[in-house]
Amino acid sequence: MNSADTQAARDSSGGGWRRPQANSSGIERYFRVLRERAGLIALITLTTTLVAGAYLAVATKQYQAEADLLVIPASRDDPTLNTLPLIRESSDPTRDVETAARITASRNVAKRVKRELGLDESDEALLEQVKAEPVAQSNVVAVQATADSPDLARDIANGFADGVVAERSNVVRAEADKLIAGLRQQRQSAEDAGESTDALSSQIAALQTVREKGDPTMHVETRADAPESAFSPRPMLTIFAGVVGGLILGVGGAFGMSALDPRLRREEQLRDLYSLPILARVPKEKRAPTFTLGKRRFGLGPRERQRRALPPGELSAATLESFRTLRTMLAAQRREDGNSRSILVTGPSPSEGKTTTAINLASSLALAGNRVILIEADFRRPTVGEALGVRARVGIGDVLLGNVALEDALVLAPPFGDNLCALLVDRADDWLAEVLSLPAAQALLEDAKRLADYVVLDSPPLTQVIDAMPLARQVDDVVLVTRLGSSNISQLAHLGDLLDQNGIRPAGFVVVGGPGPEESSYYREAQRRRAAQSDWLVNFEQKSSSPGESETSETSTSSAKLSEAPFDRPG
């Protein structure tokens, strides 16, 4: 028992057992969730990384080339240029360059590039491959083209750079031709009138110069070269994004599952609910046999399955050691007062190991030299007799109804000598559970304590059926069995409400299904010795439970011995 369990034992002995223990800090809880869900986080991260790798394997490589256009806005003081459709100076130089960028990525330029390069794609598709963006704090427009080959990317970038200059030059030449024709008519009229034509001749000469050179406000500053490497996908960046994205999704999923998960996953959740000690930690068995119970509902879906109760002969050395620990924890009170003790074992829901715990607690107490009676109080799913390899001619129902004396109904569990007897349910029957509420139930418990040092009761889950609640009020200790990964938190809280409302303070928890101790030579040696005894014990149990005359004779002999003097203890 660790320090937290010791403190919980003090708190539960003084009342207030439903008060949670001191909560851990938020950072500790976060790291705890990350540790518990590390497998999920790793799986999601691995998946996203593999997806990123698959994307790199199948994605088409994209290449990007860039050409630069230099924009020189026309001065507003030049009367000749003011008559032409040119990009003119404005109060905001940025706007001049943005105007040039919009003109570059236009449909007219795209049509020109398609004709020159012989491309079959639509204008819209081609424009999606091109970006014309102003370069900050400059008069340069960067024309970027993306394609699936280096040469095509270069040709498209240069095509748009050359194309916009050519398109603008054609517009300027057309406008200059109109102006020149008009000025020539004016000059001819002036000559006919004998007026001076010098100014008109100067304007015509300036316009002819512009017409020859094209648009003076835009020209190609830098031509694009074929790129040496692909622009996309980028292997390092893609893998990094896959890893980071997986970590983000994994951590988010871990906290989401932790918040929404209704099942008990760790011992700290018990301490968050109750101030009770953990009496024993039963490791998960490598093989936990199950049997099919009932039929498929409406003939559909999987059959309902329940874990079979396991006797000591089928458990590992580490698991048996955990039940010895439970025995030691519960036997401490009897060493103080010397009186017989009664212990009821229950849990929040079925198939969590309560019957296995009851059987092995009783057998461990018996092997320590104590006289033990194991009472099966689960009338709906009796499995103790099958696990111990014995049958009863009469059961607990007959004893409670006064038809048979307790001594006559007890059955010896042969592998444990005369120290362990069982009071079994002879047949599953729901209505028999009602007799547990009779005053005879208290009398049964008192008689059993008179005959034995310990009375261990296997109870049904009290959240499912309330049958054993009268017995729970009378026993000395109530042990709650929970299974990691199986017990429902809400049912566990409901069980706490029931016990608290009936004035019952549990002794503590048995946590089933946790990781076992690390393999060591100590446990390997213990396992080797148990393997040598296992065949004998299993064969003995099989013989004791075989049908026929031998079984009837053995059961009768056992009952006869018990009727004379159970445990050889004077009444």
Coordinates of C-alpha atoms in Angstrom, one line a residue:
M1 CA 0.0 0.0 0.0
N2 CA 1.5 3.3 -1.0
S3 CA 1.3 6.6 0.9
A4 CA -1.9 7.7 -0.9
D5 CA -3.6 4.4 0.1
T6 CA -2.4 4.8 3.7
Q7 CA -3.8 8.3 3.9
A8 CA -7.1 7.1 2.3
A9 CA -7.3 4.4 4.9
R10 CA -7.1 7.0 7.7
D11 CA -9.7 9.2 6.0
S12 CA -12.1 6.3 5.5
S13 CA -11.7 5.1 9.1
G14 CA -12.7 8.5 10.3
G15 CA -15.7 9.0 8.0
G16 CA -16.0 11.1 4.9
W17 CA -14.9 8.3 2.6
R18 CA -16.8 9.8 -0.3
R19 CA -14.6 12.9 -0.1
P20 CA -12.0 12.9 -2.8
Q21 CA -8.4 12.9 -1.9
A22 CA -6.2 15.9 -2.6
N23 CA -6.4 16.6 -6.3
S24 CA -3.2 16.6 -8.3
S25 CA -2.2 19.7 -10.2
G26 CA -3.5 20.5 -13.6
I27 CA -0.1 19.9 -15.2
E28 CA 0.2 16.5 -13.6
R29 CA -3.3 15.5 -14.9
Y30 CA -2.3 16.6 -18.4
F31 CA 0.9 14.6 -18.4
R32 CA -1.0 11.7 -17.0
V33 CA -3.5 11.8 -19.8
L34 CA -0.6 12.0 -22.3
R35 CA 1.1 9.0 -20.8
E36 CA -2.1 6.9 -20.8
R37 CA -3.0 7.8 -24.4
A38 CA 0.6 7.7 -25.7
G39 CA -0.3 4.8 -27.9
L40 CA -3.1 6.7 -29.5
I41 CA -1.0 9.7 -30.0
A42 CA 1.8 7.6 -31.6
L43 CA -0.7 5.8 -33.8
I44 CA -2.3 9.0 -35.1
T45 CA 1.1 10.6 -35.6
L46 CA 2.4 7.6 -37.5
T47 CA -0.7 7.6 -39.6
T48 CA -0.4 11.3 -40.6
T49 CA 3.3 10.8 -41.3
L50 CA 2.6 7.8 -43.5
V51 CA -0.1 9.8 -45.3
A52 CA 2.4 12.6 -45.9
G53 CA 4.9 10.1 -47.2
A54 CA 2.3 8.6 -49.5
Y55 CA 1.4 12.1 -50.8
L56 CA 5.1 12.6 -51.6
A57 CA 5.2 9.4 -53.5
V58 CA 2.1 10.1 -55.7
A59 CA 2.0 13.9 -55.9
T60 CA 3.0 15.4 -59.3
K61 CA 6.0 17.6 -59.0
Q62 CA 5.4 21.3 -59.6
Y63 CA 8.1 23.7 -60.8
Q64 CA 8.0 27.5 -60.4
A65 CA 9.8 30.1 -62.5
E66 CA 9.8 33.9 -62.0
A67 CA 10.2 36.8 -64.3
D68 CA 10.4 40.5 -63.2
L69 CA 8.7 43.5 -64.8
L70 CA 10.0 47.0 -64.1
V71 CA 7.2 49.7 -64.0
I72 CA 8.2 53.3 -64.7
P73 CA 5.0 55.5 -64.5
A74 CA 4.7 58.3 -67.0
S75 CA 5.2 61.8 -65.7
R76 CA 2.0 64.0 -65.7
D77 CA 4.1 67.0 -66.9
D78 CA 4.8 65.5 -70.4
P79 CA 2.0 66.8 -72.7
T80 CA 2.7 64.1 -75.3
L81 CA 2.5 61.2 -73.0
N82 CA -0.6 62.5 -71.3
T83 CA -2.5 61.9 -74.4
L84 CA -1.6 58.1 -74.4
P85 CA -3.2 55.3 -72.3
L86 CA -0.1 54.8 -70.0
I87 CA 0.4 54.1 -66.3
R88 CA 0.9 57.5 -64.9
E89 CA 2.4 58.7 -61.6
S90 CA 0.0 59.0 -58.7
S91 CA 0.2 60.1 -55.1
D92 CA 0.5 56.5 -54.1
P93 CA 3.4 54.7 -55.8
T94 CA 2.1 51.3 -54.6
R95 CA -1.1 51.8 -56.6
D96 CA 0.9 52.2 -59.8
V97 CA 2.6 48.9 -59.4
E98 CA -0.7 47.1 -58.4
T99 CA -2.3 48.4 -61.6
A100 CA 0.6 46.9 -63.6
A101 CA 0.2 43.6 -61.7
R102 CA -3.6 43.4 -62.6
I103 CA -2.9 44.2 -66.2
T104 CA -0.3 41.4 -66.3
A105 CA -2.6 38.6 -65.1
S106 CA -5.4 39.4 -67.6
R107 CA -7.4 37.3 -70.0
N108 CA -6.0 39.1 -73.1
V109 CA -2.4 38.3 -72.0
A110 CA -3.4 34.7 -71.3
K111 CA -4.9 34.3 -74.8
R112 CA -1.7 35.6 -76.3
V113 CA 0.5 33.2 -74.3
K114 CA -1.7 30.2 -75.3
R115 CA -1.3 31.1 -78.9
E116 CA 2.5 31.5 -78.7
L117 CA 3.1 28.3 -76.6
G118 CA 0.4 26.2 -78.3
L119 CA -1.4 25.3 -75.0
D120 CA -4.7 23.5 -74.9
E121 CA -5.9 24.5 -71.5
S122 CA -8.5 27.2 -70.9
D123 CA -7.8 30.8 -70.1
E124 CA -9.0 30.3 -66.5
A125 CA -6.8 27.2 -66.0
L126 CA -3.8 29.1 -67.3
L127 CA -4.4 32.1 -65.1
E128 CA -4.6 29.8 -62.1
Q129 CA -0.9 28.9 -62.8
V130 CA 0.3 32.5 -62.8
K131 CA 0.6 35.0 -60.1
A132 CA 1.6 38.7 -60.7
E133 CA 2.4 40.4 -57.4
P134 CA 4.2 43.7 -56.6
V135 CA 7.5 43.4 -54.8
A136 CA 7.3 45.4 -51.6
Q137 CA 8.9 48.8 -51.6
S138 CA 9.8 48.7 -55.3
N139 CA 8.5 49.3 -58.8
V140 CA 8.9 45.7 -59.7
V141 CA 6.1 43.2 -60.5
A142 CA 7.1 39.5 -60.0
V143 CA 5.5 37.2 -62.5
Q144 CA 5.5 33.6 -61.1
A145 CA 4.4 30.6 -63.2
T146 CA 3.8 27.1 -61.9
A147 CA 3.9 24.0 -64.2
D148 CA 4.7 20.3 -64.1
S149 CA 8.0 20.7 -65.9
P150 CA 10.8 23.3 -65.5
D151 CA 10.8 24.4 -69.1
L152 CA 7.1 25.0 -69.3
A153 CA 7.2 27.0 -66.0
R154 CA 9.9 29.1 -67.6
D155 CA 8.1 29.6 -70.8
I156 CA 4.8 30.6 -69.2
A157 CA 6.5 33.1 -66.9
N158 CA 8.4 34.7 -69.8
G159 CA 5.3 34.5 -72.0
F160 CA 3.3 36.6 -69.5
A161 CA 6.1 39.1 -69.0
D162 CA 6.7 39.5 -72.7
G163 CA 2.9 39.3 -73.4
V164 CA 1.9 42.1 -71.2
V165 CA 4.6 44.4 -72.6
A166 CA 3.5 43.5 -76.2
E167 CA -0.2 43.9 -75.4
R168 CA 0.4 47.3 -73.8
S169 CA 2.7 48.4 -76.7
N170 CA 0.0 47.4 -79.2
V171 CA -2.6 49.5 -77.3
V172 CA -0.2 52.5 -77.2
R173 CA 0.7 52.2 -80.9
A174 CA -3.0 52.1 -81.9
E175 CA -3.7 55.2 -79.9
A176 CA -0.5 56.9 -81.2
D177 CA -1.6 56.2 -84.8
K178 CA -4.9 58.0 -84.2
L179 CA -3.2 61.0 -82.6
I180 CA -0.6 61.2 -85.3
A181 CA -3.3 61.1 -88.0
G182 CA -5.1 63.9 -86.4
L183 CA -2.0 66.0 -85.8
R184 CA -1.0 65.7 -89.5
Q185 CA -4.4 67.0 -90.6
Q186 CA -4.0 69.9 -88.2
R187 CA -0.5 70.6 -89.6
Q188 CA -1.8 70.5 -93.1
S189 CA -4.5 72.9 -92.3
A190 CA -1.9 75.2 -90.6
E191 CA 0.4 75.1 -93.7
D192 CA -2.5 75.9 -96.0
A193 CA -3.3 78.9 -93.7
G194 CA 0.4 80.0 -93.6
E195 CA 0.6 79.4 -89.9
S196 CA 3.6 77.9 -88.0
T197 CA 3.6 74.1 -87.7
D198 CA 6.7 73.6 -85.5
A199 CA 4.8 72.6 -82.4
L200 CA 2.6 70.2 -84.3
S201 CA 5.7 68.7 -86.0
S202 CA 7.3 68.2 -82.5
Q203 CA 4.3 66.4 -81.2
I204 CA 4.1 64.1 -84.2
A205 CA 7.8 63.3 -83.8
A206 CA 7.4 62.5 -80.1
L207 CA 4.4 60.2 -80.8
Q208 CA 6.3 58.5 -83.6
T209 CA 9.2 57.8 -81.2
V210 CA 6.7 56.2 -78.7
R211 CA 5.1 54.2 -81.4
E212 CA 8.4 52.7 -82.4
K213 CA 9.5 51.8 -78.9
G214 CA 6.2 50.7 -77.5
D215 CA 4.8 51.3 -74.0
P216 CA 7.6 53.2 -72.1
T217 CA 6.1 52.5 -68.7
M218 CA 6.6 48.7 -68.6
H219 CA 9.5 46.4 -69.8
V220 CA 11.0 43.1 -68.8
E221 CA 13.7 43.6 -66.1
T222 CA 14.6 39.9 -65.6
R223 CA 13.7 36.9 -67.7
A224 CA 12.9 33.6 -66.0
D225 CA 15.2 30.6 -66.0
A226 CA 14.2 27.0 -65.8
P227 CA 14.1 25.9 -62.1
E228 CA 16.6 23.2 -61.0
S229 CA 14.3 21.7 -58.3
A230 CA 10.6 21.2 -57.8
F231 CA 8.7 23.8 -55.9
S232 CA 6.1 21.3 -54.6
P233 CA 5.9 19.0 -52.9
R234 CA 8.6 19.8 -50.4
P235 CA 9.7 16.5 -48.7
M236 CA 11.0 18.0 -45.5
L237 CA 8.2 20.4 -45.0
T238 CA 5.6 17.8 -45.9
I239 CA 6.9 15.2 -43.4
F240 CA 7.3 17.9 -40.8
A241 CA 3.7 19.0 -41.4
G242 CA 2.6 15.3 -41.1
V243 CA 4.3 14.8 -37.8
V244 CA 3.2 18.1 -36.3
G245 CA -0.4 17.6 -37.6
G246 CA -0.4 14.1 -36.1
L247 CA 0.8 15.3 -32.8
I248 CA -1.9 18.0 -32.7
L249 CA -4.7 15.6 -33.7
G250 CA -3.3 12.9 -31.3
V251 CA -3.1 15.2 -28.3
G252 CA -6.5 16.6 -29.0
G253 CA -8.0 13.1 -29.5
A254 CA -6.3 12.0 -26.2
F255 CA -7.9 14.7 -24.2
G256 CA -11.2 14.3 -26.0
M257 CA -11.3 10.6 -25.3
S258 CA -10.2 11.1 -21.7
A259 CA -13.1 13.6 -21.1
L260 CA -15.7 11.4 -22.9
D261 CA -14.5 7.9 -21.8
P262 CA -17.0 6.5 -19.4
R263 CA -14.7 3.7 -18.2
L264 CA -12.2 3.5 -15.4
R265 CA -8.7 3.7 -16.8
R266 CA -6.5 4.5 -13.9
E267 CA -6.3 4.3 -10.1
E268 CA -6.2 8.1 -9.8
Q269 CA -9.8 8.2 -11.0
L270 CA -10.8 6.2 -7.9
R271 CA -9.0 8.7 -5.7
D272 CA -10.8 11.5 -7.4
L273 CA -14.1 10.0 -6.3
Y274 CA -13.4 8.4 -2.9
S275 CA -11.0 8.6 0.0
L276 CA -10.6 4.8 0.2
P277 CA -7.4 2.7 0.1
I278 CA -6.6 0.3 -2.7
L279 CA -6.3 -3.0 -0.8
A280 CA -4.8 -5.0 -3.7
R281 CA -3.8 -4.7 -7.3
V282 CA -4.6 -7.8 -9.3
P283 CA -2.6 -8.0 -12.5
K284 CA -4.3 -8.9 -15.8
E285 CA -4.0 -12.6 -16.5
K286 CA -2.6 -13.5 -19.9
R287 CA -5.5 -15.9 -20.4
A288 CA -8.9 -15.1 -19.0
P289 CA -11.3 -17.9 -20.1
T290 CA -14.9 -16.8 -21.0
F291 CA -18.1 -18.7 -21.6
T292 CA -21.1 -17.7 -23.7
L293 CA -24.1 -16.7 -21.7
G294 CA -27.6 -16.5 -23.3
K295 CA -28.6 -16.1 -26.9
R296 CA -28.2 -13.3 -29.5
R297 CA -30.9 -10.7 -29.1
F298 CA -33.4 -11.0 -31.9
G299 CA -31.0 -13.5 -33.4
L300 CA -28.6 -10.6 -34.3
G301 CA -25.3 -9.3 -33.0
P302 CA -22.6 -11.0 -30.9
R303 CA -23.5 -13.3 -28.0
E304 CA -23.2 -11.8 -24.5
R305 CA -19.9 -13.0 -22.9
Q306 CA -18.9 -13.1 -19.3
R307 CA -15.5 -13.8 -17.7
R308 CA -15.4 -17.2 -16.0
A309 CA -14.4 -17.2 -12.3
L310 CA -10.9 -18.5 -11.9
P311 CA -9.8 -20.7 -8.9
P312 CA -6.3 -20.5 -7.5
G313 CA -5.1 -23.4 -9.7
E314 CA -5.5 -21.3 -12.9
L315 CA -3.8 -18.1 -11.7
S316 CA -0.2 -16.9 -12.0
A317 CA 2.1 -16.5 -9.0
A318 CA 1.9 -12.7 -9.3
T319 CA -1.9 -12.8 -9.2
L320 CA -1.9 -15.2 -6.2
E321 CA 0.5 -12.8 -4.4
S322 CA -2.0 -10.0 -4.9
F323 CA -4.7 -12.0 -3.1
R324 CA -2.3 -12.7 -0.3
T325 CA -1.8 -9.0 0.0
L326 CA -5.6 -8.5 0.2
R327 CA -5.8 -11.2 2.9
T328 CA -3.1 -9.4 4.9
M329 CA -4.9 -6.1 4.6
L330 CA -8.3 -7.5 5.7
A331 CA -6.8 -9.8 8.4
A332 CA -5.3 -6.9 10.3
Q333 CA -8.6 -6.0 12.1
R334 CA -9.1 -9.6 13.3
R335 CA -5.6 -9.7 14.8
E336 CA -6.6 -6.7 16.9
D337 CA -9.9 -8.0 18.3
G338 CA -9.7 -11.8 17.8
N339 CA -13.3 -12.0 16.6
S340 CA -14.6 -13.7 13.4
R341 CA -14.9 -11.4 10.5
S342 CA -17.4 -11.3 7.6
I343 CA -16.4 -9.8 4.3
L344 CA -18.7 -9.0 1.4
V345 CA -17.2 -8.7 -2.1
T346 CA -19.1 -6.7 -4.7
G347 CA -18.6 -4.3 -7.6
P348 CA -20.4 -1.8 -9.8
S349 CA -21.1 -4.1 -12.7
P350 CA -20.8 -7.8 -13.8
S351 CA -17.7 -9.5 -15.2
E352 CA -15.2 -7.4 -13.2
G353 CA -13.7 -10.1 -11.1
K354 CA -15.7 -10.1 -7.9
T355 CA -16.3 -13.8 -7.9
T356 CA -12.7 -14.6 -8.6
T357 CA -11.7 -12.2 -5.9
A358 CA -14.1 -13.8 -3.4
I359 CA -12.9 -17.3 -4.2
N360 CA -9.3 -16.5 -4.0
L361 CA -9.6 -14.4 -0.9
A362 CA -11.4 -17.3 0.8
S363 CA -8.8 -19.8 -0.4
S364 CA -5.9 -17.6 0.7
L365 CA -7.4 -17.2 4.1
A366 CA -7.9 -21.0 4.3
L367 CA -4.4 -21.8 3.2
A368 CA -3.2 -19.5 6.0
G369 CA -4.8 -21.9 8.5
N370 CA -8.1 -20.0 9.0
R371 CA -11.5 -21.7 9.0
V372 CA -13.4 -20.0 6.1
I373 CA -17.0 -20.2 4.8
L374 CA -17.5 -18.9 1.3
I375 CA -21.2 -17.9 0.8
E376 CA -22.5 -17.5 -2.7
A377 CA -25.1 -14.7 -2.6
D378 CA -25.5 -14.2 -6.4
F379 CA -28.8 -16.1 -7.2
R380 CA -28.8 -15.0 -10.8
R381 CA -25.4 -16.1 -12.0
P382 CA -24.0 -18.7 -9.6
T383 CA -20.5 -19.7 -10.7
V384 CA -18.6 -20.5 -7.4
G385 CA -19.4 -24.2 -7.5
E386 CA -18.2 -24.6 -11.0
A387 CA -15.0 -22.7 -10.3
L388 CA -14.3 -24.8 -7.2
G389 CA -15.3 -28.1 -8.9
V390 CA -18.1 -28.9 -6.4
R391 CA -21.9 -29.2 -6.4
A392 CA -24.4 -28.8 -3.6
R393 CA -27.5 -31.0 -2.9
V394 CA -29.1 -28.1 -1.0
G395 CA -28.3 -24.4 -1.4
I396 CA -28.4 -21.1 0.5
G397 CA -32.1 -20.7 -0.4
D398 CA -33.1 -23.7 1.7
V399 CA -31.0 -22.5 4.6
L400 CA -32.6 -19.0 4.5
L401 CA -36.1 -20.6 4.3
G402 CA -35.3 -22.8 7.3
N403 CA -35.6 -26.0 5.4
V404 CA -32.0 -27.1 6.1
A405 CA -29.4 -26.2 8.8
L406 CA -26.3 -24.3 7.7
E407 CA -24.0 -27.1 8.7
D408 CA -25.9 -29.6 6.5
A409 CA -25.7 -27.2 3.4
L410 CA -22.0 -26.6 3.6
V411 CA -19.8 -28.3 1.0
L412 CA -16.1 -28.9 1.4
A413 CA -13.7 -27.5 -1.3
P414 CA -11.4 -30.5 -1.5
P415 CA -8.1 -28.9 -2.6
F416 CA -8.1 -26.8 0.7
G417 CA -8.8 -29.6 3.1
D418 CA -11.2 -28.9 5.9
N419 CA -10.5 -25.2 6.2
L420 CA -12.7 -24.0 3.3
C421 CA -16.4 -24.7 3.0
A422 CA -18.9 -23.2 0.6
L423 CA -22.5 -22.4 0.8
L424 CA -23.7 -22.5 -2.8
V425 CA -26.7 -21.5 -4.8
D426 CA -28.0 -24.9 -6.0
R427 CA -30.0 -23.4 -8.9
A428 CA -30.2 -20.0 -10.5
D429 CA -33.6 -18.4 -9.6
D430 CA -34.5 -14.7 -9.5
W431 CA -37.2 -15.1 -6.9
L432 CA -34.9 -16.8 -4.4
A433 CA -33.0 -13.5 -4.1
E434 CA -36.0 -12.1 -2.2
V435 CA -35.1 -14.3 0.9
L436 CA -32.0 -12.3 1.4
S437 CA -34.1 -9.5 2.8
L438 CA -35.6 -11.8 5.5
P439 CA -34.4 -11.7 9.1
A440 CA -33.0 -15.1 8.4
A441 CA -30.2 -13.5 6.4
Q442 CA -28.8 -11.9 9.6
A443 CA -29.1 -15.2 11.4
L444 CA -27.3 -17.0 8.6
L445 CA -24.4 -14.6 8.9
E446 CA -24.2 -14.9 12.7
D447 CA -24.3 -18.8 12.4
A448 CA -21.5 -18.7 9.8
K449 CA -19.3 -16.4 11.9
R450 CA -19.9 -18.8 14.8
L451 CA -18.5 -21.7 12.8
A452 CA -15.6 -20.0 11.0
D453 CA -12.9 -17.4 11.5
Y454 CA -13.8 -15.7 8.3
V455 CA -17.0 -15.5 6.2
V456 CA -16.6 -14.3 2.6
L457 CA -19.7 -13.5 0.6
D458 CA -19.8 -13.3 -3.2
S459 CA -22.4 -10.6 -3.9
P460 CA -24.0 -9.6 -7.2
P461 CA -23.2 -6.1 -8.4
L462 CA -25.4 -3.9 -6.2
T463 CA -26.0 -1.3 -8.9
Q464 CA -27.6 -4.0 -11.0
V465 CA -29.6 -5.9 -8.3
I466 CA -30.1 -4.9 -4.7
D467 CA -30.4 -8.5 -3.5
A468 CA -27.3 -8.5 -1.2
M469 CA -27.8 -5.0 0.4
P470 CA -29.3 -6.5 3.6
L471 CA -26.1 -8.6 3.9
A472 CA -23.9 -5.6 3.1
R473 CA -25.4 -3.8 6.1
Q474 CA -24.5 -6.7 8.4
V475 CA -21.0 -7.6 7.4
D476 CA -17.8 -6.2 8.9
D477 CA -16.1 -5.3 5.7
V478 CA -17.3 -4.5 2.2
V479 CA -14.7 -4.8 -0.6
L480 CA -15.3 -3.1 -3.9
V481 CA -13.8 -4.8 -7.0
T482 CA -13.2 -2.7 -10.1
R483 CA -11.6 -3.6 -13.4
L484 CA -9.4 -1.1 -15.3
G485 CA -10.8 -0.6 -18.8
S486 CA -14.1 -2.1 -17.9
S487 CA -15.8 -0.5 -14.8
N488 CA -18.1 2.3 -15.6
I489 CA -17.4 5.6 -13.8
S490 CA -21.1 6.5 -13.5
Q491 CA -22.0 3.0 -12.1
L492 CA -19.1 3.3 -9.7
A493 CA -20.5 6.6 -8.5
H494 CA -24.0 5.1 -8.2
L495 CA -22.6 2.3 -6.1
G496 CA -21.0 4.8 -3.8
D497 CA -24.4 6.6 -3.4
L498 CA -26.1 3.3 -2.5
L499 CA -23.5 2.4 0.1
D500 CA -23.5 5.8 1.6
Q501 CA -27.3 6.0 1.8
N502 CA -27.3 2.7 3.7
G503 CA -24.6 3.8 6.1
I504 CA -22.0 1.4 4.7
R505 CA -18.3 2.4 4.7
P506 CA -16.3 0.1 2.3
A507 CA -12.9 -1.2 3.4
G508 CA -11.4 -0.3 0.1
F509 CA -10.9 -1.3 -3.5
V510 CA -9.4 -4.3 -5.3
V511 CA -8.2 -3.1 -8.7
V512 CA -8.2 -5.8 -11.4
G513 CA -6.5 -5.7 -14.8
G514 CA -3.5 -3.5 -14.2
P515 CA 0.0 -4.3 -15.4
G516 CA 1.6 -7.1 -13.6
P517 CA 5.0 -7.0 -11.9
E518 CA 8.1 -7.1 -14.0
E519 CA 9.3 -10.6 -14.8
S520 CA 12.0 -11.7 -12.4
S521 CA 13.7 -14.9 -11.3
Y522 CA 11.7 -14.8 -8.1
Y523 CA 8.4 -15.0 -10.0
R524 CA 9.7 -17.4 -12.6
E525 CA 10.7 -19.8 -9.8
A526 CA 7.4 -19.4 -8.2
Q527 CA 5.7 -20.1 -11.5
R528 CA 7.8 -23.2 -12.0
R529 CA 6.7 -24.6 -8.7
R530 CA 3.1 -23.8 -9.4
A531 CA 3.4 -25.5 -12.8
A532 CA 4.5 -28.7 -11.0
Q533 CA 1.4 -28.6 -8.8
S534 CA -1.0 -27.4 -11.5
D535 CA -1.8 -30.8 -13.1
W536 CA -2.5 -32.4 -9.7
L537 CA -4.8 -29.6 -8.6
V538 CA -6.7 -29.5 -11.9
N539 CA -7.1 -33.3 -12.0
F540 CA -8.3 -33.3 -8.4
E541 CA -10.9 -30.7 -9.2
Q542 CA -12.1 -32.5 -12.2
K543 CA -12.5 -35.8 -10.3
S544 CA -14.4 -34.0 -7.5
S545 CA -16.8 -32.5 -10.0
S546 CA -17.3 -35.6 -12.3
P547 CA -20.9 -36.8 -12.6
G548 CA -22.2 -40.1 -11.4
E549 CA -22.1 -42.2 -8.2
S550 CA -18.6 -41.1 -7.2
E551 CA -19.8 -37.4 -7.1
T552 CA -22.9 -38.3 -5.1
S553 CA -20.9 -40.4 -2.6
E554 CA -18.3 -37.7 -2.2
T555 CA -20.8 -34.9 -1.7
S556 CA -22.7 -37.0 0.8
T557 CA -19.5 -37.9 2.7
S558 CA -18.5 -34.2 2.8
S559 CA -21.9 -33.2 4.1
A560 CA -21.9 -35.9 6.7
K561 CA -18.5 -34.7 8.0
L562 CA -19.8 -31.2 8.2
S563 CA -23.0 -32.2 10.0
E564 CA -21.0 -33.9 12.7
A565 CA -18.5 -31.1 13.4
P566 CA -17.7 -28.4 10.8
F567 CA -14.1 -27.4 11.0
D568 CA -13.9 -29.6 14.2
R569 CA -14.9 -26.5 16.1
P570 CA -17.1 -26.8 19.2
G571 CA -20.4 -25.0 19.0

